[in-house]
Short mmCIF file of C-alpha atoms and ligand atoms in Angstrom, two decimals:
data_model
loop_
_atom_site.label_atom_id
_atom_site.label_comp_id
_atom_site.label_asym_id
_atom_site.label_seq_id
_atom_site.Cartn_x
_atom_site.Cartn_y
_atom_site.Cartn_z
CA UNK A 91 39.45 134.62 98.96
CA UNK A 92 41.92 132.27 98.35
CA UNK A 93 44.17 131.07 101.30
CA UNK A 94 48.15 130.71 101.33
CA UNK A 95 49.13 127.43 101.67
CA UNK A 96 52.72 127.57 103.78
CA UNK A 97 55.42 125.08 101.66
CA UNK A 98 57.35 123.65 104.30
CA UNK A 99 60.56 121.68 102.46
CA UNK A 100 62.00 119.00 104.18
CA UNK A 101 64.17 117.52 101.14
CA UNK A 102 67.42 118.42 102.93
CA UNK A 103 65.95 116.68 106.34
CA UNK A 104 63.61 113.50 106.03
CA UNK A 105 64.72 113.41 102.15
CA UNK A 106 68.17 113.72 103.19
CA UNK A 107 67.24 110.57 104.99
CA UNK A 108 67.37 108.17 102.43
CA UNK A 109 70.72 105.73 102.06
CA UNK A 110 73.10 106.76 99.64
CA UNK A 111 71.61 110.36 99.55
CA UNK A 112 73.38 111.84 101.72
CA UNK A 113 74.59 115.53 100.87
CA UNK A 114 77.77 117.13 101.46
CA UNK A 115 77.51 120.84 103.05
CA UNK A 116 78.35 122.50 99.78
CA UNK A 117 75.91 120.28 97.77
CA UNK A 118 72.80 121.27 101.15
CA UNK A 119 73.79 124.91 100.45
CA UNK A 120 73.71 124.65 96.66
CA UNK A 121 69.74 122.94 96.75
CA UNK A 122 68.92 125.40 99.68
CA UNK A 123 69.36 128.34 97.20
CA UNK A 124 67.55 127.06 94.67
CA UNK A 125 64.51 126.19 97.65
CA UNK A 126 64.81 129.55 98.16
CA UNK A 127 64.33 130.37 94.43
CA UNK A 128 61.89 128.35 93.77
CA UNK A 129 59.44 130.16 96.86
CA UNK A 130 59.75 127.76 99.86
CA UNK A 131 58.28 129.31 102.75
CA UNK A 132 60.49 127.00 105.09
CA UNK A 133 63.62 124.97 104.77
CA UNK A 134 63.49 122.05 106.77
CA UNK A 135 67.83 122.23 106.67
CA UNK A 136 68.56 119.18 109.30
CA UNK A 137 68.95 117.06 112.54
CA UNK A 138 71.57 119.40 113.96
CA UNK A 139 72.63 116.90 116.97
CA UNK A 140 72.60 114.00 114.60
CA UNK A 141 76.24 114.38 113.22
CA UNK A 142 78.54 117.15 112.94
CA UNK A 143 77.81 117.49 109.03
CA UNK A 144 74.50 118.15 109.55
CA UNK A 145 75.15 120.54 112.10
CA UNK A 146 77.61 122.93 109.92
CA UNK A 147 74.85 122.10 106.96
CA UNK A 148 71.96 123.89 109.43
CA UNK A 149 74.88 127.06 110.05
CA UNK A 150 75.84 127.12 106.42
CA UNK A 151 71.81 127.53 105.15
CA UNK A 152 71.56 129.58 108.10
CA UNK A 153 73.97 131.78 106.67
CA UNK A 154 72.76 131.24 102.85
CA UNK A 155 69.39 132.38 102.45
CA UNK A 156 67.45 134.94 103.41
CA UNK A 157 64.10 134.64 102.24
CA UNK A 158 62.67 131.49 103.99
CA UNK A 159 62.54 130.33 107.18
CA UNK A 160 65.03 127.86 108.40
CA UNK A 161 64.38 125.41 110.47
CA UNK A 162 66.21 122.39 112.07
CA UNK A 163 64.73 118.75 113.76
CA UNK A 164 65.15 118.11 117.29
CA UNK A 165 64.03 115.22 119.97
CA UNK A 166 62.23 116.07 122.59
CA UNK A 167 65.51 116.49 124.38
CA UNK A 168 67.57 119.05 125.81
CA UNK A 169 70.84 118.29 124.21
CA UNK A 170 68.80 118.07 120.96
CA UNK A 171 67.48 121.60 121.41
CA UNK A 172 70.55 123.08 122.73
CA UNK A 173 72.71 122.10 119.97
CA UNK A 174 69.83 123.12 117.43
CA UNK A 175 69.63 126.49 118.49
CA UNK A 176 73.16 126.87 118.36
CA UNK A 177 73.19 125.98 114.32
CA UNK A 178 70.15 128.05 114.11
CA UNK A 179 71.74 131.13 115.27
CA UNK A 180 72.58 132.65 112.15
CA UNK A 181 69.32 132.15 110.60
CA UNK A 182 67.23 135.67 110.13
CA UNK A 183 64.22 133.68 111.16
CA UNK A 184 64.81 130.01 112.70
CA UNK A 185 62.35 127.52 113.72
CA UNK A 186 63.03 124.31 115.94
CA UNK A 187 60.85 121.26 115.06
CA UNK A 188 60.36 119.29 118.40
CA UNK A 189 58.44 116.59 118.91
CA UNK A 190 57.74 112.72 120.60
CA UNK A 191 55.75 110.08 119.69
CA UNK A 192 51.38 110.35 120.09
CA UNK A 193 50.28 106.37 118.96
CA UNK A 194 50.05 104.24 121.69
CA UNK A 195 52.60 101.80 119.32
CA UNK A 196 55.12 104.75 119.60
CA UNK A 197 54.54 105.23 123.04
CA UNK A 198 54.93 101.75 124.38
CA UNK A 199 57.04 100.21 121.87
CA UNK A 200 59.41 103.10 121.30
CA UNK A 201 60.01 105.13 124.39
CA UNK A 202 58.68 102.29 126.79
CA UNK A 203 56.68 105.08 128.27
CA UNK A 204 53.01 106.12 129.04
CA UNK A 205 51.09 108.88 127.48
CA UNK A 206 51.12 111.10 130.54
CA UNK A 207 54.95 111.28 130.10
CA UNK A 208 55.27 111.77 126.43
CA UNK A 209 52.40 114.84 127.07
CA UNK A 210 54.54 116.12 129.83
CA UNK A 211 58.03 115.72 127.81
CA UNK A 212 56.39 116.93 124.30
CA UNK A 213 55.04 120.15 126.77
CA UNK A 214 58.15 120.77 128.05
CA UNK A 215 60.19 120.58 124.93
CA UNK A 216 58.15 123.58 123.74
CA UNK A 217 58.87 125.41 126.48
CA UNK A 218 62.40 124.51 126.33
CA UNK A 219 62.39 125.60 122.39
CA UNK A 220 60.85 128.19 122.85
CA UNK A 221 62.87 129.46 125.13
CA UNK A 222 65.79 129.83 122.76
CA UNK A 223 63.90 132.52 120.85
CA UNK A 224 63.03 130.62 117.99
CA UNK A 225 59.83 129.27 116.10
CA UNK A 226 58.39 126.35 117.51
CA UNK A 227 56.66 123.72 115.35
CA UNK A 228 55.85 120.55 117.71
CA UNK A 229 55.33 117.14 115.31
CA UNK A 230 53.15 114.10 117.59
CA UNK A 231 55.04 111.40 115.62
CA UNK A 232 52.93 108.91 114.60
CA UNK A 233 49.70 110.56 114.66
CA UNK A 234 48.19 109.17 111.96
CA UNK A 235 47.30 106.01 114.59
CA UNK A 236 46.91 107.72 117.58
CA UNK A 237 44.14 107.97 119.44
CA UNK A 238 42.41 111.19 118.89
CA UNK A 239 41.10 112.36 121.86
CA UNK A 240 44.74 111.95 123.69
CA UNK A 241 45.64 113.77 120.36
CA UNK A 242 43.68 116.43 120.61
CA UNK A 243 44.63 116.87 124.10
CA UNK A 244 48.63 116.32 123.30
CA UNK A 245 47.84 119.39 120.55
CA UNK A 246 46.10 121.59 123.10
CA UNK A 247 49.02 121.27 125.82
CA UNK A 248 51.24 122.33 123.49
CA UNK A 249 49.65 124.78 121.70
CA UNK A 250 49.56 126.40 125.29
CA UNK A 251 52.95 125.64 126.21
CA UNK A 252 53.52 127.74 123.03
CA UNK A 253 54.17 125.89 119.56
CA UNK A 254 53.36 128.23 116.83
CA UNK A 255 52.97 125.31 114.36
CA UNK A 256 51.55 121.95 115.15
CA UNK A 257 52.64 119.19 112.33
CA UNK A 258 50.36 115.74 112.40
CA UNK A 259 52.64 113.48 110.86
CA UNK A 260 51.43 110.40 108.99
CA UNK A 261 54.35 108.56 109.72
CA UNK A 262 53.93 105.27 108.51
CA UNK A 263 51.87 106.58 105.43
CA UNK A 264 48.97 104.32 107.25
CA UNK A 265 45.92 106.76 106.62
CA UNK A 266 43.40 106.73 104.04
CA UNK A 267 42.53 110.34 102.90
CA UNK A 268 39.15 110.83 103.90
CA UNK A 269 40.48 109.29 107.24
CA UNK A 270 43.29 111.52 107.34
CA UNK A 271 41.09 114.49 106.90
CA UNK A 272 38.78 113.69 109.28
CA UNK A 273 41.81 113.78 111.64
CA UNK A 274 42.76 117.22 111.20
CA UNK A 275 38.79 118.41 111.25
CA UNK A 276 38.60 116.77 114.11
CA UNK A 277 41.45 118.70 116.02
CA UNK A 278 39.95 121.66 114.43
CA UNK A 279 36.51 120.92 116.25
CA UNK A 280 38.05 119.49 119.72
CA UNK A 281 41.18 121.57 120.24
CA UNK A 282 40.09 125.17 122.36
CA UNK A 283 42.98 126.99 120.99
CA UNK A 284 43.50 125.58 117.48
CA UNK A 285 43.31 128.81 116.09
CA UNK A 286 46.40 130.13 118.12
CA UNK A 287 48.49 127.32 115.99
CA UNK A 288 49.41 126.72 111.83
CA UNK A 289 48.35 123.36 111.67
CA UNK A 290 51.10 121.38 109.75
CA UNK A 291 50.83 118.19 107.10
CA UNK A 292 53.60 115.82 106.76
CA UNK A 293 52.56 112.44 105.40
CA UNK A 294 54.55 109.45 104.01
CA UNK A 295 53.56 107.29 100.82
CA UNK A 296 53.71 103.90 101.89
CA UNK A 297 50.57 103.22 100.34
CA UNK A 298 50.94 105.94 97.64
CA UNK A 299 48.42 108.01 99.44
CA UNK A 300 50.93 110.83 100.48
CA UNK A 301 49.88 113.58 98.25
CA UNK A 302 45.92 112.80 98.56
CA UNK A 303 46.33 113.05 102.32
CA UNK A 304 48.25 116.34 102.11
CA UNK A 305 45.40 117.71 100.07
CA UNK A 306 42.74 116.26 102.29
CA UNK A 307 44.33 117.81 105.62
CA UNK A 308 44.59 121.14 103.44
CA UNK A 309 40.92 120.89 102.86
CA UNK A 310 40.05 119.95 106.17
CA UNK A 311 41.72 123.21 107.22
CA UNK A 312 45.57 122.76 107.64
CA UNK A 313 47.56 125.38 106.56
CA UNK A 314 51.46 124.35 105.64
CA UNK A 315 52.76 121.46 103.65
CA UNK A 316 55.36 119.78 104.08
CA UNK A 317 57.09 117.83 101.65
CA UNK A 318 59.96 116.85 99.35
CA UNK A 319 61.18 117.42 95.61
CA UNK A 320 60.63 114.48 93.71
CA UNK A 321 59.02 113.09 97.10
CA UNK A 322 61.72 111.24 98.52
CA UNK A 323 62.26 110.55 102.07
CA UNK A 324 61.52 107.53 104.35
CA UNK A 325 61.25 104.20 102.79
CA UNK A 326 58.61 104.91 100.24
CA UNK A 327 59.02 108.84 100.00
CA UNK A 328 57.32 111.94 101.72
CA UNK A 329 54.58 113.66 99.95
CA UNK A 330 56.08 115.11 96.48
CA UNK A 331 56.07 118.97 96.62
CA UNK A 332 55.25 119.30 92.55
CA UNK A 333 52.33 117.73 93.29
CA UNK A 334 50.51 119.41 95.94
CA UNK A 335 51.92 122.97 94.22
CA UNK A 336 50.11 121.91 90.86
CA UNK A 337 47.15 120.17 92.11
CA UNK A 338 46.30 123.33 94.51
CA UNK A 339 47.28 125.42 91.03
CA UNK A 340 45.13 123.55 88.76
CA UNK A 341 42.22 122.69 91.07
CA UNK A 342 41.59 126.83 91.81
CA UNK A 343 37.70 125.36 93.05
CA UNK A 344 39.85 124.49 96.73
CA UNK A 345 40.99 127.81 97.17
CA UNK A 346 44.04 127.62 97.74
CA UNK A 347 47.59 128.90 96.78
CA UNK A 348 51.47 128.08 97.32
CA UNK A 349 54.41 131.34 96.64
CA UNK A 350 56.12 128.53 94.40
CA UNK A 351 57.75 129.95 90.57
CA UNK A 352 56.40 126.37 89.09
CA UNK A 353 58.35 127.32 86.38
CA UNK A 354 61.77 126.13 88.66
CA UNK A 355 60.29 122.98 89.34
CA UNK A 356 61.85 120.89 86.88
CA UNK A 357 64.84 122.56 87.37
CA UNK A 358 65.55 121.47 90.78
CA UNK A 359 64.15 118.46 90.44
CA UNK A 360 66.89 117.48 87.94
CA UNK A 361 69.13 118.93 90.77
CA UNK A 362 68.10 116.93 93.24
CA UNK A 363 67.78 113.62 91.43
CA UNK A 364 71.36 114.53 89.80
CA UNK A 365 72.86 115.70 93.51
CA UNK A 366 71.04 112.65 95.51
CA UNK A 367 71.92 109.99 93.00
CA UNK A 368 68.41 109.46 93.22
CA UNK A 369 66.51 108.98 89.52
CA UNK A 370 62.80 110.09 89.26
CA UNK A 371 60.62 107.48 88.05
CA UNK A 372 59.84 107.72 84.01
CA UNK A 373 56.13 108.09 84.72
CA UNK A 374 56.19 109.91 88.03
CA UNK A 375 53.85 113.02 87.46
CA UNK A 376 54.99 116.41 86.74
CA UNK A 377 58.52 115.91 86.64
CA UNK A 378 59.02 112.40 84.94
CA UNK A 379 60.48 111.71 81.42
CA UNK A 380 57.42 110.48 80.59
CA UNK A 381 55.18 112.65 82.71
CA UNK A 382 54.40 115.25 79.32
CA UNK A 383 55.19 112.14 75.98
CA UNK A 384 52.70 111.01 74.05
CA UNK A 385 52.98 107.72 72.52
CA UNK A 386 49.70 105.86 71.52
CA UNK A 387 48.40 106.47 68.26
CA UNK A 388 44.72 107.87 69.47
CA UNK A 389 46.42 110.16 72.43
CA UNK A 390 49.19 111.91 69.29
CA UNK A 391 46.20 112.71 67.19
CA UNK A 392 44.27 113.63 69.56
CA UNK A 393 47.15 115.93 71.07
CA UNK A 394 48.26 117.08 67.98
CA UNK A 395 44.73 118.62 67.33
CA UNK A 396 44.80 120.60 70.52
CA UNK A 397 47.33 119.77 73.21
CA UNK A 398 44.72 120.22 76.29
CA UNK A 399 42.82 117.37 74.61
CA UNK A 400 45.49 115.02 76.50
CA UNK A 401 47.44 117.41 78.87
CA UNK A 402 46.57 119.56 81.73
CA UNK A 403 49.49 121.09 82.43
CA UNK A 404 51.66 123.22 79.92
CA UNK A 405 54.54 121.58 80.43
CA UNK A 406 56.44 125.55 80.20
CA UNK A 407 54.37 125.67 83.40
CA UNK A 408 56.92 123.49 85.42
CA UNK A 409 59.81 124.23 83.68
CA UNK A 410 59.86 121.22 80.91
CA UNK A 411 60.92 122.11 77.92
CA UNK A 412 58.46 121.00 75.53
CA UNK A 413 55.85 117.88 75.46
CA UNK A 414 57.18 115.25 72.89
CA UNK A 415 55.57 113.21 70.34
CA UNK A 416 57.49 109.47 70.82
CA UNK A 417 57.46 107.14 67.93
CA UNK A 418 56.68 103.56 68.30
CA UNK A 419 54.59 100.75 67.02
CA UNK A 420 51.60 101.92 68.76
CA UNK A 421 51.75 105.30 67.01
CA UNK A 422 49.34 106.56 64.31
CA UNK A 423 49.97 108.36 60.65
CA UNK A 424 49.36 111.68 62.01
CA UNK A 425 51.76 111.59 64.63
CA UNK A 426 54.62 110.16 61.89
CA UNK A 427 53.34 112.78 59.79
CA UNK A 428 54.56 115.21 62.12
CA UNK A 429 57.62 114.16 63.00
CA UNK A 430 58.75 113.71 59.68
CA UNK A 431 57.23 117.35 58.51
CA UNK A 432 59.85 118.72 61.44
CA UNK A 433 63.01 116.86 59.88
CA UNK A 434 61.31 118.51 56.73
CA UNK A 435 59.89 115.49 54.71
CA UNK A 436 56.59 116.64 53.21
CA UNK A 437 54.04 113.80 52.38
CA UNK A 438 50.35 112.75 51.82
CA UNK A 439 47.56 110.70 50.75
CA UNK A 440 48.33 107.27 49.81
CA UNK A 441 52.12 108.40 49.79
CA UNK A 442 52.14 108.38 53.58
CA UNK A 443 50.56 105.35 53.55
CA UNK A 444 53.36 103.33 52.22
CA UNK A 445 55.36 105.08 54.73
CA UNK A 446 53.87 103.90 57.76
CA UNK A 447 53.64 100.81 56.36
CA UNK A 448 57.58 100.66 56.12
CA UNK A 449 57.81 102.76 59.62
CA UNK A 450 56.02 100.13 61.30
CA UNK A 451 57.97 97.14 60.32
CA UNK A 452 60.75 99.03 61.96
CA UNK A 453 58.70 100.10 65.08
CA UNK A 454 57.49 96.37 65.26
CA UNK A 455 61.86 95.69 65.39
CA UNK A 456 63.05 98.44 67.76
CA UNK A 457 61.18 99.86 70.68
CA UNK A 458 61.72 103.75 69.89
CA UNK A 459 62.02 105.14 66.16
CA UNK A 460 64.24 107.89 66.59
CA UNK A 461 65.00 110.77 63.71
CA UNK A 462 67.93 109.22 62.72
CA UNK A 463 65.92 105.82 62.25
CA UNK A 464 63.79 107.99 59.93
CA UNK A 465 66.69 109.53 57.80
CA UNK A 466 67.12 105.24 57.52
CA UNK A 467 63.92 105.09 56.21
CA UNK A 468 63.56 108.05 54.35
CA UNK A 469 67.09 107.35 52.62
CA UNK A 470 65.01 103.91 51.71
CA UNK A 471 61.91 105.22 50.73
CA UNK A 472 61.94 107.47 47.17
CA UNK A 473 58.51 108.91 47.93
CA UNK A 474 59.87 110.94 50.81
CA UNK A 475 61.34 113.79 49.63
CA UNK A 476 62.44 117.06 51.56
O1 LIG B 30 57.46 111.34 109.64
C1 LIG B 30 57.60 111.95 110.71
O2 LIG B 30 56.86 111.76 111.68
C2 LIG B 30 58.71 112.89 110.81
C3 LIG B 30 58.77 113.74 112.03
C4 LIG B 30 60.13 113.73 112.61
C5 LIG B 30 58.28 115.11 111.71
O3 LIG B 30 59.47 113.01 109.89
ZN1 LIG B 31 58.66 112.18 108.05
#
């Protein structure tokens, strides 16, 4: 039977992250509705201590939606926590993400501490959550270069202390998949009381291997994603949540499935790139301009025949409009053909031939032909009638 993957959207959190991002309340409340839309199973809505915006952003979601669960980012401290389950109090169901640093780099580096401590802190920050009343998802920052037997036992403490979700974070976006995978089967194999826990995957795309470690962790037996519209986050971006929703929708062999409308994807993806100042990337997949255009001669034919021959997506599926045919010096006769039997020009044979010819001296000149370039042409041509 297949198993249902928990979308855990941190957009408004680690997305909001990003300089020159930033999101007024209104703007947090606006996207948070359309999460909720869309199917999230959890809104990752802030840092609640971190300033006092993000704190009245965490009450206003709180307050907004209904649907998923809400959840807000704390330290492994007890201010953190405290003023967290304050802005979480209006939430029907809340969820405080606490957490501290697993790698030894974290650990020595960061909090100039040992890993005895950071066990003992991370343990008692669950306790302390949990205590509130709330959810409990503990994140061992870093954990993508930790070492996995203290890993394993960080996970088990925890998972007794109480977290109901434990999130292995690939901070640094260091891990290769099958690496990454091998991670979370390994907790799987050396943690008693796995099984009392979701296990959660939150990786970064420094090396562009965000997504493919999502989807190995999922195969290796994790059970929420979490992740970002348009992947944005952290220097390079958090794993993109179009992706792993379409890759677990189109790949139905892993057995897997999200609650997400895909239809609403492009939708708030436009949102979100309009809201964060933030423009998606022409060819970034599923939601790019360029991510459902066809533009080389063999690809247009070949599309034109039967549209699965080059895509495997319908691009209704997300949300995009339509897939378009884009003219330039590279395409063939049949796309032109097209195009021009759409504006309503009908022609053949050797007549089309001296038509292309003409089109592609003005391809060769401009890098798009657009229809109004063809009314040019066709105004200049006498073989193309309507
Ligand atoms: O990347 C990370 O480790 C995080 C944690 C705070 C969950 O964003
Ligand atoms: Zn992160």
């Amino acid at each position: 039977m297949s198993e249902k993957i928990q979308i855990f959207d941190t957009t408004l959190r680690d997305g909001e992250q990003v300089p020159g991002c930033q999101l007024s309340t209104e703007e947090k409340i606006t996207i948070a509705r359309e999460l909720e839309a869309l199917g999230v199973d959890i809104i990752e809505a802030g840092f609640p201590i971190s300033s006092p915006g993000d704190f009245l952003s965490v009450i206003g979601i709180s307050r907004a939606v209904k649907e998923p669960v809400v959840c807000g980012l704390t330290r492994a401290r007890q201010e953190d926590i405290d003023v967290a389950a304050e802005a979480l109090r209006y939430a029907k169901r809340g969820r405080i993400h606490t957490g501290i640093g697993s790698s030894d780099i974290h650990i020595k580096h960061k909090f100039r501490s040992t890993r005895e401590q950071v066990l003992e802190q991370g343990v008692w920050a669950v306790k302390y959550a949990k205590s509130k009343g709330f959810e409990v998802e503990f994140y061992a920052e870093d954990a993508g270069r930790a070492d996995l037997p203290f890993l394993a036992r960080m996970i088990e403490a925890v998972i007794d202390a109480g977290a109901d979700v434990v999130n292995i974070p690939d901070t640094t976006g260091y891990c290769l998949p099958h690496l990454y995978g091998k991670r979370i089967a390994y907790l799987f194999e050396n943690v008693s009381n796995i099984h009392q826990a979701v296990v959660s995957v939150h990786c970064h795309n420094d090396l562009g291997l965000a997504t493919a470690n999502t989807i190995s962790g999922l195969i290796s037996g994790a059970r929420q994603a979490e992740v970002t519209i348009n992947g944005i986050g952290e220097r390079a971006g958090n794993t993109s949540l179009e992706e792993v929703v379409m890759i677990l929708k189109k790949h139905k062999d892993l057995n897997m499935h999200t609650g997400i409308k895909t239809e609403r994807i492009y939708g708030i993806s436009k949102l979100v790139s309009k809201m964060m100042r933030m423009p998606v990337q022409p060819n970034k997949a599923i939601v790019g301009a360029n991510a459902f255009a066809h533009s080389s001669g063999i690809h247009q034919d070949g599309f034109l025949k039967h549209a699965e021959n080059y895509e495997i997506i319908n691009p209704a599926e997300v949300g995009v409009p339509c897939s378009s045919i884009v003219l330039t010096a590279r395409s063939g006769r049949a796309a032109l053909k097209h195009r021009l039997e759409q504006l309503g020009f009908k022609v053949e044979g050797a007549e089309l031939d001296i038509v292309y010819e003409n089109f592609l001296i003005m391809a060769d000149e401009k890098k798009e032909v657009t229809d109004k370039d063809l009314e040019v042409l066709a105004a200049n041509i006498p073989v193309l009638t309507r």
